[in-house]
Amino acid sequence: MIKEQLQSVLNELPEGVTLVAVSKTKPNEAIMEAYDVGQRIFGENKVQEMVAKHEALPKDIQWHLIGHLQRNKVKYIAPFVAMIHAVDSLRLLKEINKQADNNNRIIDCLLQFHIADEESKFGLTIEEAHELLTSVDYRDMHNIRIVGLMGMATFTDDIQQIRNEFHTLKNYFDLVKNNHFKDDENFKVLSMGMSGDYQIAIEEGSTMVRVGSKIFGERNY
Ligand SMILES: *Cc1c(COP(=O)(O)O)cnc(C)c1O
């Protein structure tokens, strides 16, 4: 089941779009099914769960932390995390930088933008991102690398609204790229799209989709 579902998602992705297989709440056996057909990038949204899975599973898995991250938990994932998707404050970025330094690493990060019309979703505005990227604090960080942006569309059946929100995020991506990362070839990730909306996200310029239930089945919380 998982193998077929993974393959069918992969078959839909154009070249240049990376799949993060979102394995949150799913057991190690499920992850290994996907691993056995070649998937290496997995996404988790809880620090404790990701640490446990990292310890138990093959070490060539690249773990992406995709959910909201509390500063006091950064230290647990800093030794191994491959990418942190939801950086939404300078304070969090500073802590990531500090813990990455402690581990002699440079950690790839995405700035999370607020694009949904829902209060509950985290993320920066374009003004806040600009402020962060022009701050002295940011300039002095040497153990993080901002490689792109991430966002989540509103949970709605209104396809046009979802498309508009992804379109907005792509515009922010181009703006941030031009203003702050023009000559930085590492800045190229636009993480948008989940099981319900990744096709739209790809049409709007996504380079990284985070797909869970379409591969692993519905989650039981
Ligand atoms: C759970 C989650 C996903 C995957 O959701 P699906 O609808 O199961 O594909 C993607 N991104 C984030 C941030 C998530 O928390």
PDB file of C-alpha atoms and ligand atoms in Angstrom:
ATOM      1  CA  MET A   1       0.000   0.000   0.000  1.00  0.00           C
ATOM      2  CA  ILE A   2       2.546   2.584   1.148  1.00  0.00           C
ATOM      3  CA  LYS A   3       4.917   1.658  -1.673  1.00  0.00           C
ATOM      4  CA  GLU A   4       2.245   2.086  -4.323  1.00  0.00           C
ATOM      5  CA  GLN A   5       0.975   5.335  -2.840  1.00  0.00           C
ATOM      6  CA  LEU A   6       4.480   6.740  -2.558  1.00  0.00           C
ATOM      7  CA  GLN A   7       5.211   5.752  -6.140  1.00  0.00           C
ATOM      8  CA  SER A   8       2.040   7.367  -7.415  1.00  0.00           C
ATOM      9  CA  VAL A   9       2.875  10.648  -5.656  1.00  0.00           C
ATOM     10  CA  LEU A  10       6.451  10.527  -6.984  1.00  0.00           C
ATOM     11  CA  ASN A  11       5.180   9.901 -10.505  1.00  0.00           C
ATOM     12  CA  GLU A  12       3.211  13.141 -10.341  1.00  0.00           C
ATOM     13  CA  LEU A  13       6.148  15.323  -9.334  1.00  0.00           C
ATOM     14  CA  PRO A  14       7.916  17.207 -12.094  1.00  0.00           C
ATOM     15  CA  GLU A  15      11.694  17.345 -12.124  1.00  0.00           C
ATOM     16  CA  GLY A  16      12.983  19.806  -9.583  1.00  0.00           C
ATOM     17  CA  VAL A  17      10.248  19.162  -7.030  1.00  0.00           C
ATOM     18  CA  THR A  18      11.429  17.342  -3.896  1.00  0.00           C
ATOM     19  CA  LEU A  19       9.163  15.140  -1.810  1.00  0.00           C
ATOM     20  CA  VAL A  20       9.171  15.311   1.969  1.00  0.00           C
ATOM     21  CA  ALA A  21       7.286  12.197   3.091  1.00  0.00           C
ATOM     22  CA  VAL A  22       5.455  13.326   6.212  1.00  0.00           C
ATOM     23  CA  SER A  23       5.589  10.393   8.611  1.00  0.00           C
ATOM     24  CA  LYS A  24       4.295  12.030  11.806  1.00  0.00           C
ATOM     25  CA  THR A  25       2.289   9.641  14.039  1.00  0.00           C
ATOM     26  CA  LYS A  26       3.260   6.726  11.783  1.00  0.00           C
ATOM     27  CA  PRO A  27       5.326   3.769  13.061  1.00  0.00           C
ATOM     28  CA  ASN A  28       8.891   2.977  12.060  1.00  0.00           C
ATOM     29  CA  GLU A  29       7.673   0.046   9.938  1.00  0.00           C
ATOM     30  CA  ALA A  30       5.708   2.427   7.755  1.00  0.00           C
ATOM     31  CA  ILE A  31       8.755   4.640   7.302  1.00  0.00           C
ATOM     32  CA  MET A  32      10.862   1.600   6.388  1.00  0.00           C
ATOM     33  CA  GLU A  33       8.399   0.622   3.668  1.00  0.00           C
ATOM     34  CA  ALA A  34       8.970   3.979   2.034  1.00  0.00           C
ATOM     35  CA  TYR A  35      12.707   3.807   2.761  1.00  0.00           C
ATOM     36  CA  ASP A  36      12.956   0.448   1.024  1.00  0.00           C
ATOM     37  CA  VAL A  37      11.762   1.951  -2.238  1.00  0.00           C
ATOM     38  CA  GLY A  38      14.293   4.750  -1.992  1.00  0.00           C
ATOM     39  CA  GLN A  39      12.632   7.587  -0.078  1.00  0.00           C
ATOM     40  CA  ARG A  40      15.171   9.327   2.170  1.00  0.00           C
ATOM     41  CA  ILE A  41      13.544  12.612   3.202  1.00  0.00           C
ATOM     42  CA  PHE A  42      10.966  12.360   5.970  1.00  0.00           C
ATOM     43  CA  GLY A  43       9.060  15.109   7.774  1.00  0.00           C
ATOM     44  CA  GLU A  44       8.000  15.193  11.404  1.00  0.00           C
ATOM     45  CA  ASN A  45       6.326  17.903  13.448  1.00  0.00           C
ATOM     46  CA  LYS A  46       7.132  16.778  17.001  1.00  0.00           C
ATOM     47  CA  VAL A  47      10.662  16.953  18.358  1.00  0.00           C
ATOM     48  CA  GLN A  48      10.422  13.964  20.672  1.00  0.00           C
ATOM     49  CA  GLU A  49       8.977  11.736  17.984  1.00  0.00           C
ATOM     50  CA  MET A  50      11.598  12.798  15.479  1.00  0.00           C
ATOM     51  CA  VAL A  51      14.442  12.136  17.924  1.00  0.00           C
ATOM     52  CA  ALA A  52      13.118   8.645  18.693  1.00  0.00           C
ATOM     53  CA  LYS A  53      12.730   7.809  15.015  1.00  0.00           C
ATOM     54  CA  HIS A  54      16.173   9.169  14.201  1.00  0.00           C
ATOM     55  CA  GLU A  55      17.693   6.932  16.855  1.00  0.00           C
ATOM     56  CA  ALA A  56      15.863   3.817  15.663  1.00  0.00           C
ATOM     57  CA  LEU A  57      16.117   4.177  11.889  1.00  0.00           C
ATOM     58  CA  PRO A  58      18.888   4.230   9.251  1.00  0.00           C
ATOM     59  CA  LYS A  59      21.249   7.158   9.584  1.00  0.00           C
ATOM     60  CA  ASP A  60      21.073   8.198   5.929  1.00  0.00           C
ATOM     61  CA  ILE A  61      17.522   9.455   6.439  1.00  0.00           C
ATOM     62  CA  GLN A  62      17.252  13.228   6.170  1.00  0.00           C
ATOM     63  CA  TRP A  63      14.882  14.458   8.861  1.00  0.00           C
ATOM     64  CA  HIS A  64      12.922  17.637   8.183  1.00  0.00           C
ATOM     65  CA  LEU A  65      11.206  19.338  11.101  1.00  0.00           C
ATOM     66  CA  ILE A  66       8.088  20.774   9.465  1.00  0.00           C
ATOM     67  CA  GLY A  67       5.984  21.970  12.393  1.00  0.00           C
ATOM     68  CA  HIS A  68       6.171  24.788  14.886  1.00  0.00           C
ATOM     69  CA  LEU A  69       9.378  24.553  16.896  1.00  0.00           C
ATOM     70  CA  GLN A  70       9.831  25.745  20.470  1.00  0.00           C
ATOM     71  CA  ARG A  71      13.174  27.308  21.271  1.00  0.00           C
ATOM     72  CA  ASN A  72      13.839  25.089  24.278  1.00  0.00           C
ATOM     73  CA  LYS A  73      13.631  21.983  22.072  1.00  0.00           C
ATOM     74  CA  VAL A  74      16.081  23.004  19.358  1.00  0.00           C
ATOM     75  CA  LYS A  75      18.977  21.392  21.223  1.00  0.00           C
ATOM     76  CA  TYR A  76      17.492  17.911  20.835  1.00  0.00           C
ATOM     77  CA  ILE A  77      17.395  17.987  17.047  1.00  0.00           C
ATOM     78  CA  ALA A  78      20.420  20.191  16.311  1.00  0.00           C
ATOM     79  CA  PRO A  79      22.848  17.231  16.074  1.00  0.00           C
ATOM     80  CA  PHE A  80      21.064  15.666  13.116  1.00  0.00           C
ATOM     81  CA  VAL A  81      18.158  17.662  11.643  1.00  0.00           C
ATOM     82  CA  ALA A  82      18.546  18.233   7.885  1.00  0.00           C
ATOM     83  CA  MET A  83      16.140  21.141   7.498  1.00  0.00           C
ATOM     84  CA  ILE A  84      13.886  23.222   9.739  1.00  0.00           C
ATOM     85  CA  HIS A  85      10.849  24.449   7.786  1.00  0.00           C
ATOM     86  CA  ALA A  86       8.995  26.699  10.182  1.00  0.00           C
ATOM     87  CA  VAL A  87      11.325  29.445  11.358  1.00  0.00           C
ATOM     88  CA  ASP A  88       9.080  32.358  12.256  1.00  0.00           C
ATOM     89  CA  SER A  89      11.137  34.578  14.546  1.00  0.00           C
ATOM     90  CA  LEU A  90      14.609  35.985  15.011  1.00  0.00           C
ATOM     91  CA  ARG A  91      14.724  34.520  18.518  1.00  0.00           C
ATOM     92  CA  LEU A  92      14.139  31.020  17.185  1.00  0.00           C
ATOM     93  CA  LEU A  93      16.746  31.504  14.462  1.00  0.00           C
ATOM     94  CA  LYS A  94      19.273  32.675  17.069  1.00  0.00           C
ATOM     95  CA  GLU A  95      18.702  29.554  19.120  1.00  0.00           C
ATOM     96  CA  ILE A  96      19.083  27.323  16.063  1.00  0.00           C
ATOM     97  CA  ASN A  97      22.312  29.122  15.226  1.00  0.00           C
ATOM     98  CA  LYS A  98      23.611  28.642  18.765  1.00  0.00           C
ATOM     99  CA  GLN A  99      22.777  24.934  18.905  1.00  0.00           C
ATOM    100  CA  ALA A 100      24.139  24.353  15.406  1.00  0.00           C
ATOM    101  CA  ASP A 101      27.379  26.022  16.511  1.00  0.00           C
ATOM    102  CA  ASN A 102      27.517  23.720  19.555  1.00  0.00           C
ATOM    103  CA  ASN A 103      27.348  20.787  17.139  1.00  0.00           C
ATOM    104  CA  ASN A 104      29.764  22.232  14.586  1.00  0.00           C
ATOM    105  CA  ARG A 105      27.022  22.245  11.993  1.00  0.00           C
ATOM    106  CA  ILE A 106      25.306  24.578   9.582  1.00  0.00           C
ATOM    107  CA  ILE A 107      21.571  23.956   9.651  1.00  0.00           C
ATOM    108  CA  ASP A 108      19.377  24.687   6.628  1.00  0.00           C
ATOM    109  CA  CYS A 109      16.269  26.685   7.526  1.00  0.00           C
ATOM    110  CA  LEU A 110      13.167  27.995   5.778  1.00  0.00           C
ATOM    111  CA  LEU A 111      11.335  31.123   6.842  1.00  0.00           C
ATOM    112  CA  GLN A 112       7.674  30.379   7.401  1.00  0.00           C
ATOM    113  CA  PHE A 113       5.295  32.943   5.955  1.00  0.00           C
ATOM    114  CA  HIS A 114       1.744  33.573   6.978  1.00  0.00           C
ATOM    115  CA  ILE A 115      -0.433  33.197   3.888  1.00  0.00           C
ATOM    116  CA  ALA A 116      -3.659  31.624   5.193  1.00  0.00           C
ATOM    117  CA  ASP A 117      -6.586  33.701   6.357  1.00  0.00           C
ATOM    118  CA  GLU A 118      -6.577  31.805   9.645  1.00  0.00           C
ATOM    119  CA  GLU A 119      -5.409  33.311  12.915  1.00  0.00           C
ATOM    120  CA  SER A 120      -3.967  30.048  14.144  1.00  0.00           C
ATOM    121  CA  LYS A 121      -1.303  29.557  11.533  1.00  0.00           C
ATOM    122  CA  PHE A 122       2.178  30.724  12.406  1.00  0.00           C
ATOM    123  CA  GLY A 123       4.381  32.724  10.121  1.00  0.00           C
ATOM    124  CA  LEU A 124       6.037  35.995   9.230  1.00  0.00           C
ATOM    125  CA  THR A 125       4.765  38.887   7.165  1.00  0.00           C
ATOM    126  CA  ILE A 126       6.983  40.206   4.386  1.00  0.00           C
ATOM    127  CA  GLU A 127       7.827  43.209   6.568  1.00  0.00           C
ATOM    128  CA  GLU A 128       8.874  41.013   9.476  1.00  0.00           C
ATOM    129  CA  ALA A 129      11.008  38.873   7.189  1.00  0.00           C
ATOM    130  CA  HIS A 130      12.715  41.955   5.815  1.00  0.00           C
ATOM    131  CA  GLU A 131      13.389  43.192   9.327  1.00  0.00           C
ATOM    132  CA  LEU A 132      14.861  39.832  10.323  1.00  0.00           C
ATOM    133  CA  LEU A 133      17.071  39.604   7.242  1.00  0.00           C
ATOM    134  CA  THR A 134      18.475  43.106   7.672  1.00  0.00           C
ATOM    135  CA  SER A 135      19.166  42.762  11.399  1.00  0.00           C
ATOM    136  CA  VAL A 136      22.667  42.803  12.849  1.00  0.00           C
ATOM    137  CA  ASP A 137      21.832  39.641  14.745  1.00  0.00           C
ATOM    138  CA  TYR A 138      21.108  37.787  11.534  1.00  0.00           C
ATOM    139  CA  ARG A 139      24.226  39.104   9.850  1.00  0.00           C
ATOM    140  CA  ASP A 140      26.346  37.654  12.645  1.00  0.00           C
ATOM    141  CA  MET A 141      24.898  34.135  12.421  1.00  0.00           C
ATOM    142  CA  HIS A 142      27.276  31.659  10.840  1.00  0.00           C
ATOM    143  CA  ASN A 143      25.689  28.327  11.640  1.00  0.00           C
ATOM    144  CA  ILE A 144      22.360  28.657   9.891  1.00  0.00           C
ATOM    145  CA  ARG A 145      21.627  28.923   6.200  1.00  0.00           C
ATOM    146  CA  ILE A 146      18.292  30.247   5.019  1.00  0.00           C
ATOM    147  CA  VAL A 147      17.551  28.265   1.880  1.00  0.00           C
ATOM    148  CA  GLY A 148      13.996  29.372   1.137  1.00  0.00           C
ATOM    149  CA  LEU A 149      10.441  29.904   2.322  1.00  0.00           C
ATOM    150  CA  MET A 150       7.608  27.736   3.586  1.00  0.00           C
ATOM    151  CA  GLY A 151       3.880  28.287   3.976  1.00  0.00           C
ATOM    152  CA  MET A 152       0.544  26.604   4.483  1.00  0.00           C
ATOM    153  CA  ALA A 153      -2.642  27.511   2.656  1.00  0.00           C
ATOM    154  CA  THR A 154      -5.995  27.871   4.361  1.00  0.00           C
ATOM    155  CA  PHE A 155      -7.808  24.614   5.078  1.00  0.00           C
ATOM    156  CA  THR A 156     -10.697  25.124   2.661  1.00  0.00           C
ATOM    157  CA  ASP A 157     -12.456  23.603  -0.344  1.00  0.00           C
ATOM    158  CA  ASP A 158     -12.069  26.887  -2.195  1.00  0.00           C
ATOM    159  CA  ILE A 159      -9.424  25.959  -4.755  1.00  0.00           C
ATOM    160  CA  GLN A 160      -9.105  29.490  -6.048  1.00  0.00           C
ATOM    161  CA  GLN A 161      -8.313  30.757  -2.572  1.00  0.00           C
ATOM    162  CA  ILE A 162      -5.643  28.100  -2.097  1.00  0.00           C
ATOM    163  CA  ARG A 163      -4.155  28.990  -5.476  1.00  0.00           C
ATOM    164  CA  ASN A 164      -4.107  32.697  -4.600  1.00  0.00           C
ATOM    165  CA  GLU A 165      -2.343  32.015  -1.309  1.00  0.00           C
ATOM    166  CA  PHE A 166       0.338  29.883  -2.964  1.00  0.00           C
ATOM    167  CA  HIS A 167       0.701  32.553  -5.633  1.00  0.00           C
ATOM    168  CA  THR A 168       1.270  35.135  -2.927  1.00  0.00           C
ATOM    169  CA  LEU A 169       3.944  32.966  -1.317  1.00  0.00           C
ATOM    170  CA  LYS A 170       5.721  32.562  -4.658  1.00  0.00           C
ATOM    171  CA  ASN A 171       5.728  36.350  -5.023  1.00  0.00           C
ATOM    172  CA  TYR A 172       7.242  36.669  -1.540  1.00  0.00           C
ATOM    173  CA  PHE A 173       9.845  34.090  -2.500  1.00  0.00           C
ATOM    174  CA  ASP A 174      10.868  36.099  -5.580  1.00  0.00           C
ATOM    175  CA  LEU A 175      10.925  39.315  -3.548  1.00  0.00           C
ATOM    176  CA  VAL A 176      13.060  37.867  -0.758  1.00  0.00           C
ATOM    177  CA  LYS A 177      15.353  36.217  -3.285  1.00  0.00           C
ATOM    178  CA  ASN A 178      15.878  39.473  -5.149  1.00  0.00           C
ATOM    179  CA  ASN A 179      16.295  41.628  -2.087  1.00  0.00           C
ATOM    180  CA  HIS A 180      18.415  39.389   0.110  1.00  0.00           C
ATOM    181  CA  PHE A 181      19.706  36.301  -1.704  1.00  0.00           C
ATOM    182  CA  LYS A 182      20.266  37.377  -5.276  1.00  0.00           C
ATOM    183  CA  ASP A 183      23.632  35.688  -5.690  1.00  0.00           C
ATOM    184  CA  ASP A 184      23.037  32.888  -3.212  1.00  0.00           C
ATOM    185  CA  GLU A 185      22.490  29.664  -5.121  1.00  0.00           C
ATOM    186  CA  ASN A 186      21.452  27.855  -1.933  1.00  0.00           C
ATOM    187  CA  PHE A 187      18.310  29.966  -1.666  1.00  0.00           C
ATOM    188  CA  LYS A 188      16.016  27.941  -3.905  1.00  0.00           C
ATOM    189  CA  VAL A 189      13.483  26.071  -1.778  1.00  0.00           C
ATOM    190  CA  LEU A 190       9.808  26.947  -1.839  1.00  0.00           C
ATOM    191  CA  SER A 191       8.133  24.476   0.521  1.00  0.00           C
ATOM    192  CA  MET A 192       4.409  24.482  -0.153  1.00  0.00           C
ATOM    193  CA  GLY A 193       1.767  21.846  -0.791  1.00  0.00           C
ATOM    194  CA  MET A 194       0.339  18.962   1.247  1.00  0.00           C
ATOM    195  CA  SER A 195      -1.764  15.904   0.349  1.00  0.00           C
ATOM    196  CA  GLY A 196      -4.831  17.961  -0.491  1.00  0.00           C
ATOM    197  CA  ASP A 197      -3.220  20.747  -2.450  1.00  0.00           C
ATOM    198  CA  TYR A 198       0.246  19.831  -3.720  1.00  0.00           C
ATOM    199  CA  GLN A 199      -0.768  19.765  -7.379  1.00  0.00           C
ATOM    200  CA  ILE A 200      -1.936  23.374  -7.101  1.00  0.00           C
ATOM    201  CA  ALA A 201       1.224  24.263  -5.170  1.00  0.00           C
ATOM    202  CA  ILE A 202       3.405  22.822  -7.926  1.00  0.00           C
ATOM    203  CA  GLU A 203       1.520  24.787 -10.572  1.00  0.00           C
ATOM    204  CA  GLU A 204       2.214  27.901  -8.503  1.00  0.00           C
ATOM    205  CA  GLY A 205       5.955  27.258  -8.228  1.00  0.00           C
ATOM    206  CA  SER A 206       6.550  24.897  -5.306  1.00  0.00           C
ATOM    207  CA  THR A 207       9.917  23.121  -5.277  1.00  0.00           C
ATOM    208  CA  MET A 208       9.244  21.010  -2.185  1.00  0.00           C
ATOM    209  CA  VAL A 209       5.984  19.308  -1.230  1.00  0.00           C
ATOM    210  CA  ARG A 210       5.206  17.875   2.199  1.00  0.00           C
ATOM    211  CA  VAL A 211       2.894  14.915   1.692  1.00  0.00           C
ATOM    212  CA  GLY A 212       1.726  12.668   4.521  1.00  0.00           C
ATOM    213  CA  SER A 213      -1.700  11.041   4.435  1.00  0.00           C
ATOM    214  CA  LYS A 214      -1.672  10.448   0.703  1.00  0.00           C
ATOM    215  CA  ILE A 215       1.357   8.184   1.209  1.00  0.00           C
ATOM    216  CA  PHE A 216       0.876   6.720   4.679  1.00  0.00           C
ATOM    217  CA  GLY A 217      -2.913   6.853   5.031  1.00  0.00           C
ATOM    218  CA  GLU A 218      -5.059   8.916   7.366  1.00  0.00           C
ATOM    219  CA  ARG A 219      -3.650   9.685  10.797  1.00  0.00           C
ATOM    220  CA  ASN A 220      -5.387   8.627  14.019  1.00  0.00           C
ATOM    221  CA  TYR A 221      -4.587  11.151  16.694  1.00  0.00           C
TER     222      TYR A 221
HETATM  223  C1  LIG B   1       0.991  17.148   8.706  1.00  0.00           C
HETATM  224  C2  LIG B   1       1.663  18.167   7.872  1.00  0.00           C
HETATM  225  C3  LIG B   1       1.793  17.985   6.474  1.00  0.00           C
HETATM  226  C4  LIG B   1       1.234  16.786   5.735  1.00  0.00           C
HETATM  227  O1  LIG B   1      -0.154  16.765   5.777  1.00  0.00           O
HETATM  228  P1  LIG B   1      -0.986  15.764   4.835  1.00  0.00           P
HETATM  229  O2  LIG B   1      -2.274  16.473   4.632  1.00  0.00           O
HETATM  230  O3  LIG B   1      -1.133  14.504   5.613  1.00  0.00           O
HETATM  231  O4  LIG B   1      -0.237  15.574   3.584  1.00  0.00           O
HETATM  232  C5  LIG B   1       2.470  18.962   5.759  1.00  0.00           C
HETATM  233  N1  LIG B   1       2.989  20.056   6.349  1.00  0.00           N
HETATM  234  C6  LIG B   1       2.881  20.264   7.680  1.00  0.00           C
HETATM  235  C7  LIG B   1       3.469  21.498   8.265  1.00  0.00           C
HETATM  236  C8  LIG B   1       2.216  19.332   8.480  1.00  0.00           C
HETATM  237  O5  LIG B   1       2.118  19.562   9.794  1.00  0.00           O
END
